[in-house]
Amino acid sequence: MALLESSNLTMRFGGLTAVDDFNLRLLPGELVGLIGPNGAGKTTVFNMLTGRIRPSSGSILFHTDQQVNIIGLKPNRVNRLGIARTFQNIQLLPELSVLENVMMAWHGRLKSPFWAPIFGLPSYRREEEAMIEGSLELLDRVDLLDLVDTEAGNLAYGQQRRLEIVRALATRPSLLLLDEPAAGMNPNETNDLMRLILEIKQDFSLTILLIEHDMKFVMGLCERLIVLDHGVTIAEGLPEEIRRNEQVITAYLGERRRADH
Amino acid sequence: MKDAMQYRQARQRWSTKNRRRNRILTLAAVLCTCGLLFFANRFADEYQIRILNMVAIYITLAVSYNLINGITGQFSLEPNAFVALGAYSSALLTMTPMEKGMNFIIDPCAPWLAQICVPFLPAVIFGGLMAAFFALLMGFPVFRVRGDYLAIVTLGFGEVIRVVANNLQTVTNGPLGLKGIAPYTDLWWTWGLAFVTLFVIIRLVNSSYGRALKAIRENELAAESMGINSFRHKLLAFSMAAFFEGMAGAMLAHLITTISPMLFTFFLTFNLLIIIVLGGLGSLTGSVIAAIAFTWGSELLRAVEEPTDIFGWFTIPGIPGMRMVIFAVILIAAMLFWREGIMGRKEFSWGWLFGLVPGGKQKKSV
Amino acid sequence: MTFQLFLQQLINGLGLGSLYGLIAIGYTMVYGILRLINFAHGDVMMMSTYFAFFGVSIFALPWWVAALLAMILTGLLGISIDQGAYRPLRRASRISALITAIGVSFFLENAALVVFGSRPRAFYRPEMFRAIWHFGDISLLSLTGYTILITLCLLVIVYFIVYKTRMGMAMRAVSKDMHTVPLMGIDLNRVVAFTFGLGSVIAAVGGILWAMKYPQIEPLMGIIPGLKAFVAAVLGGIGNVFGAVLGGFILGITEILLVAFWPELSGYRDAFAFLLLILVLIFRPTGIMGEDLPE
Ligand SMILES: Nc1ncnc2c1ncn2[C@@H]1O[C@H](COP(=O)(O)OP(=O)(O)OP(=O)(O)O)[C@@H](O)[C@H]1O
Ligand SMILES: [Mg+2]
């Protein structure tokens, strides 16, 4: 049984085929990397998997034994099913505090109706307490505890990335999608991040799919890699195999050559 | 736990420890206001009482309006429409069959309506429910597609209410409007409604629901990706705002006792827009302060429309309609140069007040 | 109802719809580029009628000179509203710009009330627009005929500008993605100013024709046509100039036919556009000719 399976996933924007016939099978507990040069369609894959955009064709099943169809669901529904993500260009609530940023991710699971807090019902108060408790615990994991009252917009870059990760965790996902989590981090922070990812994967029994340009990071962390180029899957396999794959090297070389000009 | 100390501190700051103290202080403040109202009721003249009533109604309206515009960030232009709905509903429900007979002189009142006569409170609540119902009806298609059409849809709705009030002779009595509405509204009712509105909306905003609304305002993409159903929450905020605006409309009808379609023009909405902008979009405290200041200030501004005598030397002729021009200029200037308004998005809290007093040890309270 | 009468109403509807369409073009272009509902657009149209009115009545200009001058002045008014009130808010939140737009609209209406007075003024209808044309049993005011012709001509001109000129290409690029445009060497501000100018000039044409039709003007005359023109723009597909005119035609025709078939509903005529807007939002939110806008 696979946790997530997509078949023949295709996304066209006007004349541009951003993702072409993408097939993905994620087993529970895997840590898979999705790599490829700029504009390869990686983020587009995430957008399709989370309901942000509707694929032009193809299917996505979550929990293949239960055949949960993701296509056509709104992002909030997809999240409630257990798929959480972070964003390539950080999407926090800059004017709310760090703690509120995490607590907000609890809201989708809230059982109390809107009038419960208005009348101060104990059932709501218990939920709110649990929310605070849980959020603080999560923030403690990423060393943001002393910053709970800071506005999220005032955090340093690396801290914002970590905050986004715990916010995603707060939605209690079984599948976590990380879009370039190490972007803009220095080597030290990147090392910490690798450790953090392994830790949370263990503790929350997560399946993780991540996009990253930092090859050392990807090779060191991922159990399996998928390589996209111009929307097409050009290789798939163990990090070692990918490192030696001719086609992949050409794709990346092409990219470097383009960048040089 | 990596850092037990820090954890405990953070835990405490966000805990319920000071809730009891704050609750007592809030209660005391409410009682003080009640005391003032009591004195006003006995000693103030009719004009002053009228202003106090208007202040309360404006507080109710501004706080509700800010819930959808400022807290949720969905720009709407509806208050005049919902106020009209609430006013007409409540006025018609409380009129006795005989009063209706006296009002409807051109066409008789519709038979299903003519015999209805209910007490004040149910009528007010019904006024609110009517408004909330129409809010749901409008919000449903609008929030489903594109939120920024809300402004134009609600603006159009205000026109429609006017058209219907003018034409539905057997229900609204057309352009003649309704006269002799029972003057039930007094300071206790208007301020009572203002306090209830404040209580409900502040509680909502400070809860998990409020966080969801703010999340939608700040970053809808993120909010939805974290499992928040933005469609439902926008509907919630919009219909709750409408509910209180409708009730405020009912209060208004029973305060001025004569209503007609002419009364509920866009000018009312415009006033409220100025209030919430000057107070700070997204700050309920700001809305309250600005509502008080505005009601008072706009009374002063009446002067520009009346001839002014300068020491008996010469007279500046009043310019009718000048007030509205000034209001428009204020709003545009505020948007261009003072977008934060009085409070920005900050709120008053007792903890903050204690922080101001030297020796107050609370750094921040919730 | 006979077929003749139906045709007659159809033409009347087309005439009214043309006016909505002319105003809707400005709405749709500005929304397409800035995602801003320019609430002041209807009031800009109102101002154009006063410009023309004073040109004829005070400066005793020939009507067509007054009309041309009014178009130019209205264009300048549109540009200065954008530069003065909207431009400083380009980077602010969308709600700030919308609030400012409402403020500008309210300002124009009330300043006009103070300066021009609330009394409606009779608007001059030139000789050539007074004739009655007969086609068989159908008779039609020449003004209506000219209105439809002028609308179609303007549509061709706008089409040419939007699709065949450099400026038009820039406009379309901005409407696709405002933030990449500066990278392409296009001066964003000039494009926006041009859009406001063009939209306002076309609204002036609509306004002057509108004023000749009724033939009187007053400071609040822009509100209802403004609202309906926006409905027309949404109906046709916001961002699309053809859609705007098509939406205007549909709105005008249905409105006229509705009143023709059910005269007892004529009081609710202004409410009809609103109902239509809600229906469009429910059943075809992108409008007839609209494409899905990227988020
Ligand atoms: N909403 C959209 N509308 C039109 N084109 C889009 C859209 N989203 C993505 N694209 C295009 O699809 C292609 C793939 O984009 P995508 O963001 O998925 O690339 P990526 O692999 O994530 O690249 P990067 O490494 O730079 O993040 C790009 O050419 C992009 O311009
Ligand atoms: Mg990407």
PDB file of C-alpha atoms in Angstrom, chain C residues 95-205:
ATOM      1  CA  ILE C  95      -8.142  47.329   0.438  1.00  0.00           C
ATOM      2  CA  SER C  96      -6.380  50.699   0.785  1.00  0.00           C
ATOM      3  CA  ALA C  97      -6.771  51.415  -2.899  1.00  0.00           C
ATOM      4  CA  LEU C  98     -10.424  50.383  -2.823  1.00  0.00           C
ATOM      5  CA  ILE C  99     -11.149  52.661   0.117  1.00  0.00           C
ATOM      6  CA  THR C 100      -9.420  55.524  -1.643  1.00  0.00           C
ATOM      7  CA  ALA C 101     -11.462  54.840  -4.760  1.00  0.00           C
ATOM      8  CA  ILE C 102     -14.670  55.069  -2.749  1.00  0.00           C
ATOM      9  CA  GLY C 103     -13.349  58.284  -1.214  1.00  0.00           C
ATOM     10  CA  VAL C 104     -12.653  59.792  -4.630  1.00  0.00           C
ATOM     11  CA  SER C 105     -16.092  58.781  -5.851  1.00  0.00           C
ATOM     12  CA  PHE C 106     -17.768  60.363  -2.841  1.00  0.00           C
ATOM     13  CA  PHE C 107     -15.617  63.449  -3.232  1.00  0.00           C
ATOM     14  CA  LEU C 108     -16.547  63.966  -6.882  1.00  0.00           C
ATOM     15  CA  GLU C 109     -20.245  63.501  -6.177  1.00  0.00           C
ATOM     16  CA  ASN C 110     -20.359  65.895  -3.276  1.00  0.00           C
ATOM     17  CA  ALA C 111     -17.988  68.459  -4.684  1.00  0.00           C
ATOM     18  CA  ALA C 112     -20.221  68.492  -7.757  1.00  0.00           C
ATOM     19  CA  LEU C 113     -23.247  68.962  -5.532  1.00  0.00           C
ATOM     20  CA  VAL C 114     -21.614  71.927  -3.822  1.00  0.00           C
ATOM     21  CA  VAL C 115     -20.184  73.522  -6.942  1.00  0.00           C
ATOM     22  CA  PHE C 116     -22.842  72.754  -9.563  1.00  0.00           C
ATOM     23  CA  GLY C 117     -25.848  72.511  -7.269  1.00  0.00           C
ATOM     24  CA  SER C 118     -28.237  69.610  -6.974  1.00  0.00           C
ATOM     25  CA  ARG C 119     -30.710  71.028  -9.515  1.00  0.00           C
ATOM     26  CA  PRO C 120     -30.728  68.987 -12.739  1.00  0.00           C
ATOM     27  CA  ARG C 121     -29.677  70.970 -15.784  1.00  0.00           C
ATOM     28  CA  ALA C 122     -31.072  70.617 -19.256  1.00  0.00           C
ATOM     29  CA  PHE C 123     -28.470  69.285 -21.645  1.00  0.00           C
ATOM     30  CA  TYR C 124     -28.264  70.483 -25.226  1.00  0.00           C
ATOM     31  CA  ARG C 125     -29.190  67.938 -27.861  1.00  0.00           C
ATOM     32  CA  PRO C 126     -27.771  68.943 -31.243  1.00  0.00           C
ATOM     33  CA  GLU C 127     -29.935  69.040 -34.333  1.00  0.00           C
ATOM     34  CA  MET C 128     -28.422  65.959 -35.951  1.00  0.00           C
ATOM     35  CA  PHE C 129     -29.369  63.804 -32.948  1.00  0.00           C
ATOM     36  CA  ARG C 130     -32.975  64.920 -32.903  1.00  0.00           C
ATOM     37  CA  ALA C 131     -34.135  63.419 -36.171  1.00  0.00           C
ATOM     38  CA  ILE C 132     -36.314  60.356 -36.192  1.00  0.00           C
ATOM     39  CA  TRP C 133     -35.285  57.574 -38.529  1.00  0.00           C
ATOM     40  CA  HIS C 134     -37.906  55.227 -39.930  1.00  0.00           C
ATOM     41  CA  PHE C 135     -37.247  51.681 -41.004  1.00  0.00           C
ATOM     42  CA  GLY C 136     -40.586  50.246 -41.980  1.00  0.00           C
ATOM     43  CA  ASP C 137     -42.624  50.292 -38.809  1.00  0.00           C
ATOM     44  CA  ILE C 138     -39.631  50.787 -36.648  1.00  0.00           C
ATOM     45  CA  SER C 139     -38.799  54.337 -35.775  1.00  0.00           C
ATOM     46  CA  LEU C 140     -35.724  55.345 -33.951  1.00  0.00           C
ATOM     47  CA  LEU C 141     -34.184  58.468 -32.629  1.00  0.00           C
ATOM     48  CA  SER C 142     -31.087  59.269 -34.636  1.00  0.00           C
ATOM     49  CA  LEU C 143     -29.219  59.681 -31.344  1.00  0.00           C
ATOM     50  CA  THR C 144     -29.799  55.998 -30.584  1.00  0.00           C
ATOM     51  CA  GLY C 145     -28.557  55.014 -34.004  1.00  0.00           C
ATOM     52  CA  TYR C 146     -25.475  57.185 -33.694  1.00  0.00           C
ATOM     53  CA  THR C 147     -24.840  55.864 -30.207  1.00  0.00           C
ATOM     54  CA  ILE C 148     -24.684  52.302 -31.470  1.00  0.00           C
ATOM     55  CA  LEU C 149     -22.495  53.288 -34.413  1.00  0.00           C
ATOM     56  CA  ILE C 150     -20.133  55.326 -32.259  1.00  0.00           C
ATOM     57  CA  THR C 151     -19.831  52.476 -29.784  1.00  0.00           C
ATOM     58  CA  LEU C 152     -18.905  50.011 -32.493  1.00  0.00           C
ATOM     59  CA  CYS C 153     -16.378  52.443 -33.989  1.00  0.00           C
ATOM     60  CA  LEU C 154     -14.792  53.051 -30.618  1.00  0.00           C
ATOM     61  CA  LEU C 155     -14.645  49.335 -30.017  1.00  0.00           C
ATOM     62  CA  VAL C 156     -12.671  48.910 -33.237  1.00  0.00           C
ATOM     63  CA  ILE C 157     -10.332  51.729 -32.202  1.00  0.00           C
ATOM     64  CA  VAL C 158      -9.829  50.256 -28.742  1.00  0.00           C
ATOM     65  CA  TYR C 159      -9.218  46.865 -30.295  1.00  0.00           C
ATOM     66  CA  PHE C 160      -6.586  48.426 -32.504  1.00  0.00           C
ATOM     67  CA  ILE C 161      -4.930  50.159 -29.549  1.00  0.00           C
ATOM     68  CA  VAL C 162      -4.942  47.118 -27.300  1.00  0.00           C
ATOM     69  CA  TYR C 163      -3.821  44.555 -29.841  1.00  0.00           C
ATOM     70  CA  LYS C 164      -1.816  46.440 -32.416  1.00  0.00           C
ATOM     71  CA  THR C 165       0.161  49.137 -30.650  1.00  0.00           C
ATOM     72  CA  ARG C 166       3.162  48.958 -28.377  1.00  0.00           C
ATOM     73  CA  MET C 167       1.210  50.587 -25.597  1.00  0.00           C
ATOM     74  CA  GLY C 168      -1.542  48.015 -25.960  1.00  0.00           C
ATOM     75  CA  MET C 169       0.965  45.204 -25.783  1.00  0.00           C
ATOM     76  CA  ALA C 170       2.343  46.724 -22.622  1.00  0.00           C
ATOM     77  CA  MET C 171      -1.166  46.944 -21.206  1.00  0.00           C
ATOM     78  CA  ARG C 172      -1.769  43.306 -21.841  1.00  0.00           C
ATOM     79  CA  ALA C 173       1.574  42.399 -20.350  1.00  0.00           C
ATOM     80  CA  VAL C 174       0.773  44.389 -17.210  1.00  0.00           C
ATOM     81  CA  SER C 175      -2.587  42.686 -16.867  1.00  0.00           C
ATOM     82  CA  LYS C 176      -0.856  39.291 -17.021  1.00  0.00           C
ATOM     83  CA  ASP C 177       1.702  40.102 -14.388  1.00  0.00           C
ATOM     84  CA  MET C 178       2.275  43.545 -13.014  1.00  0.00           C
ATOM     85  CA  HIS C 179       5.524  42.699 -11.301  1.00  0.00           C
ATOM     86  CA  THR C 180       7.517  41.339 -14.182  1.00  0.00           C
ATOM     87  CA  VAL C 181       6.707  44.263 -16.426  1.00  0.00           C
ATOM     88  CA  PRO C 182       9.315  46.669 -15.115  1.00  0.00           C
ATOM     89  CA  LEU C 183      11.821  43.944 -15.956  1.00  0.00           C
ATOM     90  CA  MET C 184      10.686  44.051 -19.557  1.00  0.00           C
ATOM     91  CA  GLY C 185      11.642  47.689 -19.893  1.00  0.00           C
ATOM     92  CA  ILE C 186       8.080  48.958 -19.762  1.00  0.00           C
ATOM     93  CA  ASP C 187       7.309  51.974 -17.626  1.00  0.00           C
ATOM     94  CA  LEU C 188       4.463  50.638 -15.521  1.00  0.00           C
ATOM     95  CA  ASN C 189       3.304  54.062 -14.517  1.00  0.00           C
ATOM     96  CA  ARG C 190       2.917  55.308 -18.065  1.00  0.00           C
ATOM     97  CA  VAL C 191       0.894  52.251 -18.972  1.00  0.00           C
ATOM     98  CA  VAL C 192      -1.456  52.724 -16.039  1.00  0.00           C
ATOM     99  CA  ALA C 193      -1.830  56.444 -16.733  1.00  0.00           C
ATOM    100  CA  PHE C 194      -2.596  55.710 -20.363  1.00  0.00           C
ATOM    101  CA  THR C 195      -5.216  53.163 -19.343  1.00  0.00           C
ATOM    102  CA  PHE C 196      -6.933  55.617 -17.037  1.00  0.00           C
ATOM    103  CA  GLY C 197      -6.826  58.295 -19.713  1.00  0.00           C
ATOM    104  CA  LEU C 198      -8.244  56.056 -22.422  1.00  0.00           C
ATOM    105  CA  GLY C 199     -10.952  54.650 -20.154  1.00  0.00           C
ATOM    106  CA  SER C 200     -11.977  58.125 -19.061  1.00  0.00           C
ATOM    107  CA  VAL C 201     -12.140  59.504 -22.589  1.00  0.00           C
ATOM    108  CA  ILE C 202     -14.407  56.650 -23.629  1.00  0.00           C
ATOM    109  CA  ALA C 203     -16.507  57.165 -20.511  1.00  0.00           C
ATOM    110  CA  ALA C 204     -16.800  60.827 -21.532  1.00  0.00           C
ATOM    111  CA  VAL C 205     -18.218  59.786 -24.891  1.00  0.00           C
TER     112      VAL C 205
END
